XYZ file of N, CA and C in Angstrom:
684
model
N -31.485 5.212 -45.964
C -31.026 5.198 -47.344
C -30.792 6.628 -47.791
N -29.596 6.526 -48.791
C -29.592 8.204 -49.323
C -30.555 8.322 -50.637
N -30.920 9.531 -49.832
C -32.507 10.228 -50.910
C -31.573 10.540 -52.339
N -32.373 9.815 -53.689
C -32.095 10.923 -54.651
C -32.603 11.794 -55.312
N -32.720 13.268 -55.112
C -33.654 13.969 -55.489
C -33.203 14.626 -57.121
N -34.331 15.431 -57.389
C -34.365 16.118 -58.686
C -34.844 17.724 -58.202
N -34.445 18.239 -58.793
C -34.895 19.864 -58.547
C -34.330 20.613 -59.666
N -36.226 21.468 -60.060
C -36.669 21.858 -61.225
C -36.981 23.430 -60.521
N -36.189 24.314 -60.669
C -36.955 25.341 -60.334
C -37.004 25.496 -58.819
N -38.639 25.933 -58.843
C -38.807 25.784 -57.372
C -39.922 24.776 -56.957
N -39.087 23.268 -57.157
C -40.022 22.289 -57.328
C -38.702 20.897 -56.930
N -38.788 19.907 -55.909
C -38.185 19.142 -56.029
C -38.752 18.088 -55.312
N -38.123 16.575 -56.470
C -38.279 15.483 -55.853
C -38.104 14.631 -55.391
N -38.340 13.954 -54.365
C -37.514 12.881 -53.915
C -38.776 11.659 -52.998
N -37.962 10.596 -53.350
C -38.630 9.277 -53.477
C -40.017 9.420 -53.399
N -40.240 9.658 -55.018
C -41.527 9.688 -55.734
C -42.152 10.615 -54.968
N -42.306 11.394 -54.335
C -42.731 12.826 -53.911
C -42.257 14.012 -54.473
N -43.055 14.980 -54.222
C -42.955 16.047 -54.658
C -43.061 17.353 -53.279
N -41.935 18.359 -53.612
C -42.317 19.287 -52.809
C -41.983 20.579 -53.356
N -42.394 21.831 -52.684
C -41.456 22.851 -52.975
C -39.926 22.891 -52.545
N -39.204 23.343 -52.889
C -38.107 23.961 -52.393
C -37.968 24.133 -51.419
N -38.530 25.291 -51.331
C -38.356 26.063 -49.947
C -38.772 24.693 -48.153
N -39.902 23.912 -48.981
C -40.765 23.067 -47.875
C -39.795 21.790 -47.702
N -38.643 21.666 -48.528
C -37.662 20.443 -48.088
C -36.601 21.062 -47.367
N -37.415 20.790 -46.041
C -36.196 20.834 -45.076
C -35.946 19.587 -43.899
N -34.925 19.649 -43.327
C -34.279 18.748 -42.406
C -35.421 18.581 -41.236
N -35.996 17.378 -41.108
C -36.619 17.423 -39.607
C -36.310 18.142 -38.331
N -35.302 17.984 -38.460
C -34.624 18.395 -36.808
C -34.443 19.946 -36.435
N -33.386 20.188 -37.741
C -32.944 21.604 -37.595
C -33.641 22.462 -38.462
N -34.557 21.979 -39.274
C -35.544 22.796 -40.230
C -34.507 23.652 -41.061
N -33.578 23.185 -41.275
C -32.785 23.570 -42.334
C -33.227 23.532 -43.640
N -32.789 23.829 -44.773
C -33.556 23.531 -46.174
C -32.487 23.176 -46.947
N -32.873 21.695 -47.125
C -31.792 21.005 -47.503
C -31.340 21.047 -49.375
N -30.299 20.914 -49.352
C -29.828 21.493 -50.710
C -29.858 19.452 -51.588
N -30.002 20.226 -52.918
C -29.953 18.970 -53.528
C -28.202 18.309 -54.013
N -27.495 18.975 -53.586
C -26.006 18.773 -53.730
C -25.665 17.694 -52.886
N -25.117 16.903 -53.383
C -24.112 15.905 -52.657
C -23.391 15.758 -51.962
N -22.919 17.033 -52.726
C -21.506 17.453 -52.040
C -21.784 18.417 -50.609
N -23.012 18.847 -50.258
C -23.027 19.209 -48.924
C -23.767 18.681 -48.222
N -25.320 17.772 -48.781
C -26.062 16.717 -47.854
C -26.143 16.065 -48.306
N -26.458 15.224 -47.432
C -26.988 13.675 -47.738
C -28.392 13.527 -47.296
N -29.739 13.201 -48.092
C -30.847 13.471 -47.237
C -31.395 11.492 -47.176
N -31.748 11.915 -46.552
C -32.226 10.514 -45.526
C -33.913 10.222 -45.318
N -34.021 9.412 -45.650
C -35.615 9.218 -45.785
C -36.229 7.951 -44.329
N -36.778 8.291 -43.652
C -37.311 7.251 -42.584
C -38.237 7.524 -41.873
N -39.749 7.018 -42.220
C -40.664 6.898 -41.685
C -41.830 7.975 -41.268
N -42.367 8.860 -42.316
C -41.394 9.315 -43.436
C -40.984 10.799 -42.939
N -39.317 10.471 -42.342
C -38.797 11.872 -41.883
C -37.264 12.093 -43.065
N -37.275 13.207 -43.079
C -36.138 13.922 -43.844
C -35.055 14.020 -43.107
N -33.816 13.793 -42.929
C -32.970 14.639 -42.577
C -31.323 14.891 -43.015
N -31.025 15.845 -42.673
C -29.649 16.770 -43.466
C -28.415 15.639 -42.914
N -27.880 15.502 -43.440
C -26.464 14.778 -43.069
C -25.973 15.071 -41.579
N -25.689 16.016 -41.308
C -25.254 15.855 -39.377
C -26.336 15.728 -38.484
N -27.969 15.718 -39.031
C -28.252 15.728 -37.990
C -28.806 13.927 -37.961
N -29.074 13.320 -39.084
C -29.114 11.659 -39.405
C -28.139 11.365 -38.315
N -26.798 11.515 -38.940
C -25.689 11.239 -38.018
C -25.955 11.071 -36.568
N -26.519 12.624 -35.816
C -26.585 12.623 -34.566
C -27.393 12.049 -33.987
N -28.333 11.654 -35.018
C -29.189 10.498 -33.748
C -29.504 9.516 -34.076
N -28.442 8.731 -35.494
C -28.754 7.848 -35.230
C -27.505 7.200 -36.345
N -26.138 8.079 -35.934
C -24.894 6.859 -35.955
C -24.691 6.417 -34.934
N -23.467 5.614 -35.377
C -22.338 4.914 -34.402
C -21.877 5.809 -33.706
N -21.637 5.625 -32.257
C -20.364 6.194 -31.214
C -19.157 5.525 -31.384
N -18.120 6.212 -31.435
C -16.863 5.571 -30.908
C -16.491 5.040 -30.092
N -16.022 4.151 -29.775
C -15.669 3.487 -28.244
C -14.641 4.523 -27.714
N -13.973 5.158 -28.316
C -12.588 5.401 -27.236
C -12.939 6.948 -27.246
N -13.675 7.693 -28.430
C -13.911 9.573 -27.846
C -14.990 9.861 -27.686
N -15.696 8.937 -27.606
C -17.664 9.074 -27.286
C -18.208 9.766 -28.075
N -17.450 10.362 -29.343
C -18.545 11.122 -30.335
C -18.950 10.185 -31.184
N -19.812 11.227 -31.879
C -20.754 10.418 -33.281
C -20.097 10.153 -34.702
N -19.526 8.912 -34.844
C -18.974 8.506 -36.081
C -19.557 9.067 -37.342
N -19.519 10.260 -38.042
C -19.913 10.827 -39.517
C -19.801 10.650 -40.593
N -17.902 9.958 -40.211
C -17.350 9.421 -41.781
C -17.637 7.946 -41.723
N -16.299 7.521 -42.277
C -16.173 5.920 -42.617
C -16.176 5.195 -40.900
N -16.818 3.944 -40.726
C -16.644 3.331 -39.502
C -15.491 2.577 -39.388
N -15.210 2.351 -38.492
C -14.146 0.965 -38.270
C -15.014 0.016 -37.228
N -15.353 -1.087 -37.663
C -16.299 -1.669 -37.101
C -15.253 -3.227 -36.406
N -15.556 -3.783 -35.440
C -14.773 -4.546 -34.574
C -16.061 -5.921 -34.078
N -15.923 -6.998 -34.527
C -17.126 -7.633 -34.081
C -16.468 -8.431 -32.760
N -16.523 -8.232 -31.357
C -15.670 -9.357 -30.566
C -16.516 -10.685 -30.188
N -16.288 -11.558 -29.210
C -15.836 -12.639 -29.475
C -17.765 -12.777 -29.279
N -17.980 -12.546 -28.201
C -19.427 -12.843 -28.161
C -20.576 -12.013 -28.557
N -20.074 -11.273 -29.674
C -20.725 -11.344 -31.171
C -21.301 -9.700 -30.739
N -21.106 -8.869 -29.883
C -21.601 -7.456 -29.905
C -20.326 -6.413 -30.534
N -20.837 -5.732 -31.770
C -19.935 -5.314 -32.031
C -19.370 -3.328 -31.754
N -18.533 -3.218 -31.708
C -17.639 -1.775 -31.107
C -17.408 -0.873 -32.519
N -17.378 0.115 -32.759
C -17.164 1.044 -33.566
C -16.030 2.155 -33.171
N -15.461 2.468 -34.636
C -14.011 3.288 -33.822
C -14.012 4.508 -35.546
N -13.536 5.643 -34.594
C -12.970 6.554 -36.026
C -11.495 5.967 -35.812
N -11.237 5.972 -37.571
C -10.309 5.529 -38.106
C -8.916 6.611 -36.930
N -9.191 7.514 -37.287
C -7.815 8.346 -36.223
C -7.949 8.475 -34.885
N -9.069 7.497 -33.983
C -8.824 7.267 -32.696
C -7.937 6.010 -32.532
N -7.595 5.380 -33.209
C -7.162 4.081 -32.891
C -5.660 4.031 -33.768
N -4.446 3.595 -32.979
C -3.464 3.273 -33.377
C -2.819 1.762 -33.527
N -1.609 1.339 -33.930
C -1.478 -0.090 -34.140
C -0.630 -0.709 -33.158
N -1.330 -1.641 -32.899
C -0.768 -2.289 -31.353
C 0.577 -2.342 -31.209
N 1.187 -2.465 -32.737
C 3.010 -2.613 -32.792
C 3.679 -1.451 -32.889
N 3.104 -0.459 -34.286
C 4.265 0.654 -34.428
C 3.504 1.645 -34.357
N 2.302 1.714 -33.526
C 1.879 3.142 -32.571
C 1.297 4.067 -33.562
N 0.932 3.624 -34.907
C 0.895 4.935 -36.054
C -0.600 4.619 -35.925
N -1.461 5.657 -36.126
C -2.675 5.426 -36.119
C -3.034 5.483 -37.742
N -4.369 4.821 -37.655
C -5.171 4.686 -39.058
C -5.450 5.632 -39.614
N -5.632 5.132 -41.506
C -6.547 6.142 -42.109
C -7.665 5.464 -43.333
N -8.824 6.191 -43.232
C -9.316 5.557 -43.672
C -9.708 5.026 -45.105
N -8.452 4.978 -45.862
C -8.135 4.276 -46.600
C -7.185 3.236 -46.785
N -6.907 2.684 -45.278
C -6.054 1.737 -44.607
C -6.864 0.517 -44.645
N -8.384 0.893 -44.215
C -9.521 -0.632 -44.338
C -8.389 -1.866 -44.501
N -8.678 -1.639 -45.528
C -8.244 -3.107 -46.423
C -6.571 -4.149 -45.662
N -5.920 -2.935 -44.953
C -4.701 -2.932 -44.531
C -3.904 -3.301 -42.733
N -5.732 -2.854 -42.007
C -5.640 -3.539 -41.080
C -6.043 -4.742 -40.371
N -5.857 -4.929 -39.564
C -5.981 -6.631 -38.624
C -6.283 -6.562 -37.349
N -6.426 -7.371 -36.520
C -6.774 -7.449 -35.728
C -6.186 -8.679 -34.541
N -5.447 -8.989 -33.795
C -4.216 -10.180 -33.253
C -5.111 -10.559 -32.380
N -4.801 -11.552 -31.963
C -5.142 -12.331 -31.088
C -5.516 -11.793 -29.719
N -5.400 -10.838 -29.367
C -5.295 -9.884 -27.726
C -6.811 -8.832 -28.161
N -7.413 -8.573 -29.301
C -8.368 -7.935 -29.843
C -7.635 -6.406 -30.598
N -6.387 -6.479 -30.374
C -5.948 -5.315 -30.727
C -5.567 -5.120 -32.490
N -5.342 -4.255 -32.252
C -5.485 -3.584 -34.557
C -3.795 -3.557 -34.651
N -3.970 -3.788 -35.654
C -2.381 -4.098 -35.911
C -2.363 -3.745 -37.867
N -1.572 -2.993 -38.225
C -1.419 -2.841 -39.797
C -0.830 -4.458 -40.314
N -1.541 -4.437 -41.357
C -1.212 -5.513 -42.454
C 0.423 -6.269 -41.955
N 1.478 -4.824 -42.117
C 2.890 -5.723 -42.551
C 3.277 -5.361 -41.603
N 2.472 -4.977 -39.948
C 2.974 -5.257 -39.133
C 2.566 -6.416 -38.494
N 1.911 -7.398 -38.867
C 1.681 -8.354 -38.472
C 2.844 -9.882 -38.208
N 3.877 -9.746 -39.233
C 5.160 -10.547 -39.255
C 5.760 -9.986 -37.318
N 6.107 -8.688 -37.823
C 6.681 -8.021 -36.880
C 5.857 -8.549 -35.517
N 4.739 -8.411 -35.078
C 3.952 -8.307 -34.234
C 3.933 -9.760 -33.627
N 4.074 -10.886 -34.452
C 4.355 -12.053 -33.997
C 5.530 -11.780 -33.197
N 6.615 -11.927 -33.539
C 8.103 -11.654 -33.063
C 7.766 -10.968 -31.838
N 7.164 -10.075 -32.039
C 6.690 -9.153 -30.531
C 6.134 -10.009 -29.489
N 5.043 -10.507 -29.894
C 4.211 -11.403 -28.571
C 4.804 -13.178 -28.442
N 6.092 -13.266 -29.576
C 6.829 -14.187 -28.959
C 7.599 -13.660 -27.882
N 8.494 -12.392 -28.461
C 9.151 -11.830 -27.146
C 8.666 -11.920 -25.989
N 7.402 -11.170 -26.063
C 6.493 -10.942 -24.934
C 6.169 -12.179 -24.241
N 5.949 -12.913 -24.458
C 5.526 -14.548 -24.164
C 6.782 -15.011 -23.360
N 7.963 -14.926 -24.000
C 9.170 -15.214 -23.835
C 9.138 -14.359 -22.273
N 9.144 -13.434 -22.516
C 9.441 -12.234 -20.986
C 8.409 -12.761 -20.532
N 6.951 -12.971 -20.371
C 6.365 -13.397 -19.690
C 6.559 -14.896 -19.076
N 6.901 -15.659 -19.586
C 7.533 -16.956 -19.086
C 8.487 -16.803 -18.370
N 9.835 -16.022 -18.537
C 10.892 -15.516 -17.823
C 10.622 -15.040 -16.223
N 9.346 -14.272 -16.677
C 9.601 -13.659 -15.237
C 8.571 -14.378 -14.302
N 7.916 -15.222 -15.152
C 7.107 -16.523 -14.458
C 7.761 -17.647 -13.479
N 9.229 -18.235 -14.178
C 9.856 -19.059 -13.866
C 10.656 -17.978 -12.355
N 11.042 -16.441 -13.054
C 11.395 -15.930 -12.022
C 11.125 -15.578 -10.676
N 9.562 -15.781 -10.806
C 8.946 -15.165 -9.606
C 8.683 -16.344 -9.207
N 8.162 -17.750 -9.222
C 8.308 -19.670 -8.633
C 9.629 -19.625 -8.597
N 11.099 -19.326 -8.839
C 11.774 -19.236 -7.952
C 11.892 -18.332 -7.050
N 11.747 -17.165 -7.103
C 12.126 -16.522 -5.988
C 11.086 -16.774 -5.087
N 9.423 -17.387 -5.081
C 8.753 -17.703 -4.074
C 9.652 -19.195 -3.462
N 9.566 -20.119 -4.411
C 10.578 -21.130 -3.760
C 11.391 -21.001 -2.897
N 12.531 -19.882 -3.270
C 13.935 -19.493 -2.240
C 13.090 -18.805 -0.970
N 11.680 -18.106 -0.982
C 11.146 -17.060 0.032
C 10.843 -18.594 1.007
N 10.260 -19.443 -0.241
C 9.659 -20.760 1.355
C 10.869 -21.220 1.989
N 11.834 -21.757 1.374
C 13.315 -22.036 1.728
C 13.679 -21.052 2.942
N 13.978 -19.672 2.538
C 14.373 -18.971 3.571
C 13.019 -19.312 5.389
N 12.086 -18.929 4.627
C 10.585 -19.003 5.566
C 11.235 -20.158 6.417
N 11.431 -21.553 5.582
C 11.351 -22.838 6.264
C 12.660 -22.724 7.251
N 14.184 -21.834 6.938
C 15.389 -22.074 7.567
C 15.060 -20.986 8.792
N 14.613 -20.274 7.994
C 14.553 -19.136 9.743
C 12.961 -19.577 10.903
N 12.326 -20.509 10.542
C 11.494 -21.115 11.117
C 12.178 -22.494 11.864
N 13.223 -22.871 11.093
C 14.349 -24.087 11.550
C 15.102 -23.629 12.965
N 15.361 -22.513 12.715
C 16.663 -21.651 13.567
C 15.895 -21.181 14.938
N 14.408 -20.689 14.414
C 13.708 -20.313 15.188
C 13.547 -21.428 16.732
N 12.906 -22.310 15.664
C 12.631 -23.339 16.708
C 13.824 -23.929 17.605
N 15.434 -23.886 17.002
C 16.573 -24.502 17.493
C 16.459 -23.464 18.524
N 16.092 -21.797 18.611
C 16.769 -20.986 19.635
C 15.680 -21.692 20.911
N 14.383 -21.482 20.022
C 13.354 -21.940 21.180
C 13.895 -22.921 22.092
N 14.290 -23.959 21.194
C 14.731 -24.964 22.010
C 15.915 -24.942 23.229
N 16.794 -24.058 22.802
C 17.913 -23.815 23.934
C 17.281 -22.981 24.430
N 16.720 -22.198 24.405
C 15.781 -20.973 25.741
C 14.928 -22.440 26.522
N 14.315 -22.934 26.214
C 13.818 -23.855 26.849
C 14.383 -24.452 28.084
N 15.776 -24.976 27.338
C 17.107 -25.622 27.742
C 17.682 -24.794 28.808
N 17.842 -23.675 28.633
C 18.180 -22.724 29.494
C 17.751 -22.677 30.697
N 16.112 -22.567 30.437
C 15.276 -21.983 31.380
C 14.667 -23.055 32.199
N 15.089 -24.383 31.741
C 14.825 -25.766 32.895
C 16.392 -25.759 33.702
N 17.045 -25.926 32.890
C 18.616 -25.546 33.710
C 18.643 -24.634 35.059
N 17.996 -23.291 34.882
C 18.041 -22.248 35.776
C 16.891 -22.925 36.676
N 15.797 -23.209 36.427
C 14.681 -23.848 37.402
C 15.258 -24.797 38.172
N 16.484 -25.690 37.460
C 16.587 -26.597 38.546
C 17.721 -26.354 39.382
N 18.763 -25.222 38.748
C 19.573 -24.424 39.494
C 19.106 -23.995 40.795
N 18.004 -23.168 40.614
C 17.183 -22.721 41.347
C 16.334 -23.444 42.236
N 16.115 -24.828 42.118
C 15.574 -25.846 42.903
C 16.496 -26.308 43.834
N 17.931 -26.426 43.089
C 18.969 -26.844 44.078
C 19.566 -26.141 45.293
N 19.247 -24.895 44.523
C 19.651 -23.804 45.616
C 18.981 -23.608 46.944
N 17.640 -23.940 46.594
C 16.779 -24.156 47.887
C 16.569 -25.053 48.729
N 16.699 -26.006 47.830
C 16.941 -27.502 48.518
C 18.581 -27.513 49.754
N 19.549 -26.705 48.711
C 20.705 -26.500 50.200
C 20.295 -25.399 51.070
N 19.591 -24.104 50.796
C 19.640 -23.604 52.258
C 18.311 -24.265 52.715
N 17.800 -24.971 52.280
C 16.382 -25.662 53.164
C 17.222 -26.774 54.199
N 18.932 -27.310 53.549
C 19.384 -28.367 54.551
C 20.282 -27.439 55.203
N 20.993 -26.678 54.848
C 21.378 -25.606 55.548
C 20.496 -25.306 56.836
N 19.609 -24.480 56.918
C 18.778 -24.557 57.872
C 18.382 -25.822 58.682
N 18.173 -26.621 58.108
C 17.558 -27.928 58.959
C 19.079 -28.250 59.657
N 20.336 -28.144 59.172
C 21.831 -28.540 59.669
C 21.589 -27.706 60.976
N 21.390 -26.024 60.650
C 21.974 -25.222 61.790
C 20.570 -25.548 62.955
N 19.570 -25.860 62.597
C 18.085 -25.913 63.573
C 18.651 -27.120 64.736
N 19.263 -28.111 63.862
C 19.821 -29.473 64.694
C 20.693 -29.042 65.523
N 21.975 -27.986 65.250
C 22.801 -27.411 65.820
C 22.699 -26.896 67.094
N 21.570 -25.703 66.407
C 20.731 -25.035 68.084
C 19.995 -25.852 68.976
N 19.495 -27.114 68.612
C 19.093 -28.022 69.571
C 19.963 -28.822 70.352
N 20.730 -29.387 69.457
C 22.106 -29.794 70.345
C 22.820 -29.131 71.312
N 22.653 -27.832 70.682
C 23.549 -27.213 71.830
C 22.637 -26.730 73.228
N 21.499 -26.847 72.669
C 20.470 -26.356 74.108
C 20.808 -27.429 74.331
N 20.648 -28.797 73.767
C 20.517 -30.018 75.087
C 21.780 -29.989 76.022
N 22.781 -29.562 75.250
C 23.973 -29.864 76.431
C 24.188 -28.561 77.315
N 23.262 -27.377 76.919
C 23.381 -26.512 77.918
C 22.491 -26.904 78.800
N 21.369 -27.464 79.356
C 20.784 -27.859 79.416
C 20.815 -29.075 80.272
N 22.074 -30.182 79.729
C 22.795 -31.211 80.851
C 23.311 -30.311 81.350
N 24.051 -29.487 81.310
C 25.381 -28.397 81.607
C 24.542 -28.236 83.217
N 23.703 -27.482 82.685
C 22.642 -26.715 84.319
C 22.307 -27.633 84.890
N 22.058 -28.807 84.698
C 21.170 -29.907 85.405
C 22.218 -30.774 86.285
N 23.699 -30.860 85.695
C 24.468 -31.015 86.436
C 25.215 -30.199 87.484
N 24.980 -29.186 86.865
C 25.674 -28.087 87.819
C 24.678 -28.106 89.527
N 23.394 -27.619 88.855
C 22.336 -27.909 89.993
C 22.792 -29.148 90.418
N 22.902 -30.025 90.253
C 22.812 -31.410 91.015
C 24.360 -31.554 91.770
N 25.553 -30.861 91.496
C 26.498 -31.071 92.231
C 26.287 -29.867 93.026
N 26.157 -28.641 93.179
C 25.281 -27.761 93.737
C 24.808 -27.802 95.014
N 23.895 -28.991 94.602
C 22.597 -29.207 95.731
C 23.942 -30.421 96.771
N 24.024 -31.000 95.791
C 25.408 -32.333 96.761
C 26.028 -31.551 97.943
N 26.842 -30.615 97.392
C 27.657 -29.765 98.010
C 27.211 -29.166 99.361
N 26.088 -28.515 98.950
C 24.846 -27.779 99.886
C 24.547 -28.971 101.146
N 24.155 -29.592 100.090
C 23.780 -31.374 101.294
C 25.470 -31.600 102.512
N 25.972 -31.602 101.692
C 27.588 -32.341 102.444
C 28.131 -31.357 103.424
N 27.696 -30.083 103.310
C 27.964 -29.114 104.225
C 27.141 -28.548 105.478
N 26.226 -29.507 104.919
C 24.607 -29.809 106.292
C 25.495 -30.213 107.452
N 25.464 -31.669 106.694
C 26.360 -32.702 107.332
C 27.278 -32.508 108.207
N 28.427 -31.807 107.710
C 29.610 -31.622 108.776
C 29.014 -30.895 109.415
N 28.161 -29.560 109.233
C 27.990 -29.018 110.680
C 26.940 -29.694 112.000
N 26.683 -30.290 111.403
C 26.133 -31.167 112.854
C 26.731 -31.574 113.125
């Protein structure tokens, strides 16, 4: 609470106490706090004194967005599950036309649906915006389920094509196997033709000598003969 004191001389009071002058000073910084308004604010708690910046420093609000100690007016933000955020009025600008606060705006700002601050009469405007936005976001929703659509399409035709080449390589490559089966199969009769060949022809070389010997030996015999 702010102290209100009286000071007589060299004598002042505050909440129903009495001190010297000189002996009212700030807890912290042992400053000696003035009875003016216009330069402190004295603070009464338990039961400690203290001067306006140093109350402040230990025991305001922080800002969410510059981490210092809120001194002036707060901008206080309660979100959804009920812990609430503190802001100086000139850290924070308006979600639509970028101008930041002042703090005699209070009364003038809002807060949209996204948690963001938005001025009073930019709020018309700001609709229009997150229809747009909605709008572009749907757009490029529908855009991107088609172009995955056309990606499965393509996926599914070159997986189509795929399998057709497979299939003639397949085609191919039983073709050539049995090319290649046939080919062996004729010089395997090839060979077995010419093997029959060379046997045939031994057999009749073969009668060839066996007759020769045998008219040979006749001859040999018949020429016994006459000479006796």
């Amino acid at each position: 609470a702010v102290v209100s004191t009286q000071s007589t001389g060299s004598i002042t009071k505050a909440l129903g106490r009495t001190y010297h002058s000189r002996c009212f000073k700030c807890t912290v910084c042992n400053e000696q706090l003035s009875t003016s308004f216009k330069l402190y604010q004295m603070l009464w708690e338990h039961p400690q004194v203290y001067c306006h910046p140093c109350y402040y420093a230990k025991h305001g609000k922080k800002c969410e967005i510059c981490k210092n100690v809120i001194s002036g007016k707060v901008l206080k933000h309660e979100q959804k599950d009920g812990n609430e955020k503190h802001y100086h009025y000139g850290c924070l600008s308006c979600r639509y036309c970028s101008k930041s606060f002042d703090e005699d705006q209070s009364e003038h700002i809002r807060v949209n649906k996204d948690g963001k601050f938005i001025h009073l009469e930019c709020k018309e405007p700001e609709k229009a915006y997150l229809a747009a936005e909605r709008s572009e976001r749907i757009r490029l929703e529908k855009q991107r389920v088609l172009a995955e659509r056309e990606e499965r399409s393509a996926r599914r035709e070159r997986e189509r094509l795929q399998r057709q080449r497979d299939r003639e390589r397949r085609k191919i490559e039983k073709e050539e196997r049995e090319e290649r089966k046939r080919e062996r199969l004729k010089r395997k009769e090839e060979r077995r033709i010419a093997r029959e060949e060379r046997e045939r022809r031994m057999q009749e070389e073969k009668k060839k000598r066996s007759a020769d010997e045998e008219r040979a030996s006749s001859e040999h015999f018949d020429s016994a003969s006459t000479t006796n």
